[in-house]
Amino acid sequence: MSIHRIQTEPIDGQKPGTSGLRKKTRIFMGPHYLENFIQAIFDGIGGAQGKTFVLGGDGRYFNDRAAQVMLRMAAANGAKKVIVGQNAILSTPAASNLIRLRQTDGGVILSASHNPGGPDEDFGVKFNTPNGGPAPEGVTAKIYEATKTIREYSILDAQDVDLSTVGTTKLGEMEVEVVDPVADYQALMEKLFDFDKIRDLFASGFRIRFDAMHAVTGPYASAILEGALGAPSGSVVNAVPSPDFGGGHPDPNPIWAKDLVDRMMADDAPDFGAASDGDGDRNMILGKGVYVTPSDSLAVLAAQARLAPAYKDGLKGVARSMPTSRAVDRVAASLGIDCYETPTGWKFFGNLLDAGRATICGEESAGTGSDHVREKDGLWAVLFWLNILAETRKSVAELMADHWRNFGRNYYSRHDYEAVDATAAEGLMQALREKLAELPGTTHAGRTVEAADEFAYDDPVDGSRSEGQGVRVSFEGGGRIVFRLSGTGTEGATLRVYLEDVEEDPARMDAETDTALAPMIAAANELAGISERTGRSGPDVRT
Ligand code: G1P
Ligand code: ZN
């Protein structure tokens, strides 16, 4: 087996976004594209010599091929060892756990998360640092720099490694350890939650429907929910991961998981419904007849955390991404703990978790997690909810009603305008920026603006500053609109409009979300001229 040094040229646009480098699969399959980026990762972190990495992915189209390339390149770059999930499969939280558990020098995750998979869909590669979390901006900047100066990459000339069998083999001088993707993750969940209590809940006739959306959580959910916890067989549906996610969009929200939502709204609905995304880090939570927004889920988990063994001593603090509703802020205030507001993207939670400033974190985009790993974790959120339901023996609807009565209700919705002309989207944001200073005191759709700014974050742990993280407009009475452009899209620009309004009168906590948010929706249009600038009469997706 010989090491080849392949001449290459920098390729434009290999800039990691909100969550790694995400592009159309065919772009990744193009000449040198993947290889350049993998080499840039190694170069950006000071080389791979003598290092140990974790490798896995969500099983989407090209996952298997990309894994073999990464292995051959790691070997050629002098890595000591790669720990890889069987068949190159690892959910994102399971990869994060393995990186931490085995104290590796980081890991490469092959995933485009909730984006669809297939030759004409999306692929992605991200690097996680030794703490198990997504590379922070300082690291992704170095990787990006390396993509701009690359002249050659190293790759071993070798046959494919057999990744179908658990065990250790060699690739050149490098060790390749193939591990069961589920075992270590399951052991961690058993430590965090009261599995006996949850088993009792299922034994009492409690019914769950978990939709794995043909994606990576299938094997995890089957082993844990049906295997270890005794949920009736068939509780986990769409459990076999497929390279194109069954032709669907593995995004657990009311649009893409409509089948689950419909079943949960039916008369004979199970007690609990949940879904996860392509790589297993997102979650959607439903009860019989009720959809729990991710922002509310975060708030409920924070409020009830002590019911789970892992959090019985209370939380050090909580953190949410800026556009996430401020429901959790109210919980934090009542618990007397800190609540951090960070830019969008899980990487911004890493320092807070590492420094012990926050225990639970969440994003409105169906991401919730804690300091047990350094990624958001879909199945963790499901088990946390089950633990709470097992302890309280209340229904999800009852828990939500109690929560809103105690803390008030933050009505919340996100409107996405997808594949908008990039120049038009930039223009919209720029026009908003230019009028921020004049907004306070003005009235829109009958509501008065209290404050308006463009969000910038000063990391309290390492002092780094992240600017341009979205425009936020707050109204008197607790309403808020946030505008930002997506950092994960692969086509044009995606405008995200985040709408929130607070209701403290228990008599008005059962409204339809769109009705409750009508003034904010109208104000958003008025402020940003969304229809005129994008040419769209309404959002493509409302979550
Ligand atoms: C989106 C979500 C964000 C999440 C990210 C990765 O990023 O909004 O909360 O962390 O996906 O899953 P965006 O496309 O908005 O940049
Ligand atoms: Zn994901």
PDB file of N, CA, C and O in Angstrom, residues 153-185:
ATOM      1  N   TYR A 153      -3.124  16.701  -1.555  1.00  0.00           N
ATOM      2  CA  TYR A 153      -3.636  15.915  -0.445  1.00  0.00           C
ATOM      3  C   TYR A 153      -3.032  14.520  -0.505  1.00  0.00           C
ATOM      4  O   TYR A 153      -2.549  14.087  -1.559  1.00  0.00           O
ATOM      5  N   SER A 154      -3.048  13.849   0.650  1.00  0.00           N
ATOM      6  CA  SER A 154      -2.448  12.521   0.726  1.00  0.00           C
ATOM      7  C   SER A 154      -3.528  11.471   0.901  1.00  0.00           C
ATOM      8  O   SER A 154      -4.457  11.645   1.708  1.00  0.00           O
ATOM      9  N   ILE A 155      -3.390  10.412   0.154  1.00  0.00           N
ATOM     10  CA  ILE A 155      -4.374   9.337   0.240  1.00  0.00           C
ATOM     11  C   ILE A 155      -3.681   8.006   0.020  1.00  0.00           C
ATOM     12  O   ILE A 155      -2.764   7.904  -0.797  1.00  0.00           O
ATOM     13  N   LEU A 156      -4.109   7.025   0.790  1.00  0.00           N
ATOM     14  CA  LEU A 156      -3.507   5.698   0.692  1.00  0.00           C
ATOM     15  C   LEU A 156      -4.141   4.953  -0.469  1.00  0.00           C
ATOM     16  O   LEU A 156      -5.343   5.037  -0.693  1.00  0.00           O
ATOM     17  N   ASP A 157      -3.311   4.230  -1.183  1.00  0.00           N
ATOM     18  CA  ASP A 157      -3.800   3.406  -2.273  1.00  0.00           C
ATOM     19  C   ASP A 157      -4.158   2.052  -1.657  1.00  0.00           C
ATOM     20  O   ASP A 157      -3.271   1.280  -1.294  1.00  0.00           O
ATOM     21  N   ALA A 158      -5.440   1.808  -1.446  1.00  0.00           N
ATOM     22  CA  ALA A 158      -5.823   0.575  -0.734  1.00  0.00           C
ATOM     23  C   ALA A 158      -7.240   0.168  -1.104  1.00  0.00           C
ATOM     24  O   ALA A 158      -8.022   0.979  -1.615  1.00  0.00           O
ATOM     25  N   GLN A 159      -7.564  -1.088  -0.817  1.00  0.00           N
ATOM     26  CA  GLN A 159      -8.934  -1.575  -0.989  1.00  0.00           C
ATOM     27  C   GLN A 159      -9.822  -0.986   0.113  1.00  0.00           C
ATOM     28  O   GLN A 159      -9.330  -0.516   1.130  1.00  0.00           O
ATOM     29  N   ASP A 160     -11.130  -1.090  -0.087  1.00  0.00           N
ATOM     30  CA  ASP A 160     -12.057  -0.659   0.967  1.00  0.00           C
ATOM     31  C   ASP A 160     -11.833  -1.457   2.244  1.00  0.00           C
ATOM     32  O   ASP A 160     -11.544  -2.649   2.190  1.00  0.00           O
ATOM     33  N   VAL A 161     -12.005  -0.787   3.374  1.00  0.00           N
ATOM     34  CA  VAL A 161     -11.964  -1.485   4.657  1.00  0.00           C
ATOM     35  C   VAL A 161     -13.350  -2.111   4.860  1.00  0.00           C
ATOM     36  O   VAL A 161     -14.360  -1.493   4.541  1.00  0.00           O
ATOM     37  N   ASP A 162     -13.388  -3.326   5.400  1.00  0.00           N
ATOM     38  CA  ASP A 162     -14.686  -3.946   5.695  1.00  0.00           C
ATOM     39  C   ASP A 162     -15.255  -3.281   6.952  1.00  0.00           C
ATOM     40  O   ASP A 162     -14.747  -3.477   8.046  1.00  0.00           O
ATOM     41  N   LEU A 163     -16.292  -2.512   6.773  1.00  0.00           N
ATOM     42  CA  LEU A 163     -16.887  -1.807   7.923  1.00  0.00           C
ATOM     43  C   LEU A 163     -18.146  -2.514   8.425  1.00  0.00           C
ATOM     44  O   LEU A 163     -18.861  -1.991   9.280  1.00  0.00           O
ATOM     45  N   SER A 164     -18.412  -3.700   7.877  1.00  0.00           N
ATOM     46  CA  SER A 164     -19.663  -4.374   8.232  1.00  0.00           C
ATOM     47  C   SER A 164     -19.518  -5.247   9.477  1.00  0.00           C
ATOM     48  O   SER A 164     -20.503  -5.700  10.033  1.00  0.00           O
ATOM     49  N   THR A 165     -18.279  -5.471   9.907  1.00  0.00           N
ATOM     50  CA  THR A 165     -18.071  -6.360  11.051  1.00  0.00           C
ATOM     51  C   THR A 165     -17.386  -5.616  12.186  1.00  0.00           C
ATOM     52  O   THR A 165     -16.368  -4.937  11.974  1.00  0.00           O
ATOM     53  N   VAL A 166     -17.939  -5.756  13.380  1.00  0.00           N
ATOM     54  CA  VAL A 166     -17.348  -5.120  14.555  1.00  0.00           C
ATOM     55  C   VAL A 166     -16.001  -5.773  14.853  1.00  0.00           C
ATOM     56  O   VAL A 166     -15.873  -6.995  14.801  1.00  0.00           O
ATOM     57  N   GLY A 167     -14.993  -4.957  15.123  1.00  0.00           N
ATOM     58  CA  GLY A 167     -13.670  -5.502  15.424  1.00  0.00           C
ATOM     59  C   GLY A 167     -12.597  -4.557  14.924  1.00  0.00           C
ATOM     60  O   GLY A 167     -12.894  -3.501  14.364  1.00  0.00           O
ATOM     61  N   THR A 168     -11.341  -4.945  15.133  1.00  0.00           N
ATOM     62  CA  THR A 168     -10.237  -4.059  14.779  1.00  0.00           C
ATOM     63  C   THR A 168      -9.439  -4.611  13.601  1.00  0.00           C
ATOM     64  O   THR A 168      -9.135  -5.792  13.558  1.00  0.00           O
ATOM     65  N   THR A 169      -9.157  -3.741  12.635  1.00  0.00           N
ATOM     66  CA  THR A 169      -8.310  -4.131  11.504  1.00  0.00           C
ATOM     67  C   THR A 169      -7.271  -3.037  11.304  1.00  0.00           C
ATOM     68  O   THR A 169      -7.253  -2.043  12.029  1.00  0.00           O
ATOM     69  N   LYS A 170      -6.450  -3.234  10.276  1.00  0.00           N
ATOM     70  CA  LYS A 170      -5.427  -2.231   9.976  1.00  0.00           C
ATOM     71  C   LYS A 170      -5.611  -1.712   8.568  1.00  0.00           C
ATOM     72  O   LYS A 170      -5.998  -2.458   7.660  1.00  0.00           O
ATOM     73  N   LEU A 171      -5.333  -0.459   8.392  1.00  0.00           N
ATOM     74  CA  LEU A 171      -5.305   0.126   7.054  1.00  0.00           C
ATOM     75  C   LEU A 171      -3.946   0.795   6.956  1.00  0.00           C
ATOM     76  O   LEU A 171      -3.711   1.832   7.565  1.00  0.00           O
ATOM     77  N   GLY A 172      -3.029   0.169   6.215  1.00  0.00           N
ATOM     78  CA  GLY A 172      -1.642   0.627   6.272  1.00  0.00           C
ATOM     79  C   GLY A 172      -1.178   0.494   7.710  1.00  0.00           C
ATOM     80  O   GLY A 172      -1.376  -0.537   8.357  1.00  0.00           O
ATOM     81  N   GLU A 173      -0.636   1.574   8.228  1.00  0.00           N
ATOM     82  CA  GLU A 173      -0.148   1.559   9.620  1.00  0.00           C
ATOM     83  C   GLU A 173      -1.250   1.909  10.617  1.00  0.00           C
ATOM     84  O   GLU A 173      -1.053   1.838  11.816  1.00  0.00           O
ATOM     85  N   MET A 174      -2.397   2.334  10.103  1.00  0.00           N
ATOM     86  CA  MET A 174      -3.434   2.877  10.991  1.00  0.00           C
ATOM     87  C   MET A 174      -4.403   1.785  11.452  1.00  0.00           C
ATOM     88  O   MET A 174      -4.782   0.910  10.689  1.00  0.00           O
ATOM     89  N   GLU A 175      -4.803   1.900  12.721  1.00  0.00           N
ATOM     90  CA  GLU A 175      -5.781   0.958  13.254  1.00  0.00           C
ATOM     91  C   GLU A 175      -7.193   1.452  12.913  1.00  0.00           C
ATOM     92  O   GLU A 175      -7.469   2.645  13.016  1.00  0.00           O
ATOM     93  N   VAL A 176      -8.068   0.545  12.521  1.00  0.00           N
ATOM     94  CA  VAL A 176      -9.469   0.904  12.293  1.00  0.00           C
ATOM     95  C   VAL A 176     -10.307   0.038  13.219  1.00  0.00           C
ATOM     96  O   VAL A 176     -10.294  -1.188  13.118  1.00  0.00           O
ATOM     97  N   GLU A 177     -10.996   0.668  14.159  1.00  0.00           N
ATOM     98  CA  GLU A 177     -11.845  -0.085  15.081  1.00  0.00           C
ATOM     99  C   GLU A 177     -13.306   0.149  14.714  1.00  0.00           C
ATOM    100  O   GLU A 177     -13.794   1.273  14.786  1.00  0.00           O
ATOM    101  N   VAL A 178     -13.969  -0.916  14.309  1.00  0.00           N
ATOM    102  CA  VAL A 178     -15.384  -0.806  13.946  1.00  0.00           C
ATOM    103  C   VAL A 178     -16.210  -1.129  15.192  1.00  0.00           C
ATOM    104  O   VAL A 178     -16.026  -2.183  15.813  1.00  0.00           O
ATOM    105  N   VAL A 179     -17.075  -0.192  15.586  1.00  0.00           N
ATOM    106  CA  VAL A 179     -17.844  -0.390  16.824  1.00  0.00           C
ATOM    107  C   VAL A 179     -19.352  -0.432  16.550  1.00  0.00           C
ATOM    108  O   VAL A 179     -19.832   0.135  15.568  1.00  0.00           O
ATOM    109  N   ASP A 180     -20.066  -1.092  17.449  1.00  0.00           N
ATOM    110  CA  ASP A 180     -21.528  -1.074  17.420  1.00  0.00           C
ATOM    111  C   ASP A 180     -21.958   0.382  17.639  1.00  0.00           C
ATOM    112  O   ASP A 180     -21.606   0.984  18.656  1.00  0.00           O
ATOM    113  N   PRO A 181     -22.712   0.962  16.720  1.00  0.00           N
ATOM    114  CA  PRO A 181     -23.033   2.388  16.847  1.00  0.00           C
ATOM    115  C   PRO A 181     -23.951   2.711  18.027  1.00  0.00           C
ATOM    116  O   PRO A 181     -23.989   3.854  18.493  1.00  0.00           O
ATOM    117  N   VAL A 182     -24.689   1.695  18.502  1.00  0.00           N
ATOM    118  CA  VAL A 182     -25.730   1.964  19.512  1.00  0.00           C
ATOM    119  C   VAL A 182     -25.238   1.765  20.946  1.00  0.00           C
ATOM    120  O   VAL A 182     -25.630   2.506  21.851  1.00  0.00           O
ATOM    121  N   ALA A 183     -24.376   0.751  21.170  1.00  0.00           N
ATOM    122  CA  ALA A 183     -24.098   0.271  22.531  1.00  0.00           C
ATOM    123  C   ALA A 183     -23.671   1.359  23.520  1.00  0.00           C
ATOM    124  O   ALA A 183     -24.274   1.506  24.598  1.00  0.00           O
ATOM    125  N   ASP A 184     -22.664   2.148  23.173  1.00  0.00           N
ATOM    126  CA  ASP A 184     -22.158   3.143  24.126  1.00  0.00           C
ATOM    127  C   ASP A 184     -23.187   4.248  24.368  1.00  0.00           C
ATOM    128  O   ASP A 184     -23.315   4.770  25.481  1.00  0.00           O
ATOM    129  N   TYR A 185     -23.912   4.583  23.318  1.00  0.00           N
ATOM    130  CA  TYR A 185     -24.945   5.612  23.458  1.00  0.00           C
ATOM    131  C   TYR A 185     -26.047   5.124  24.392  1.00  0.00           C
ATOM    132  O   TYR A 185     -26.494   5.843  25.294  1.00  0.00           O
TER     133      TYR A 185
END
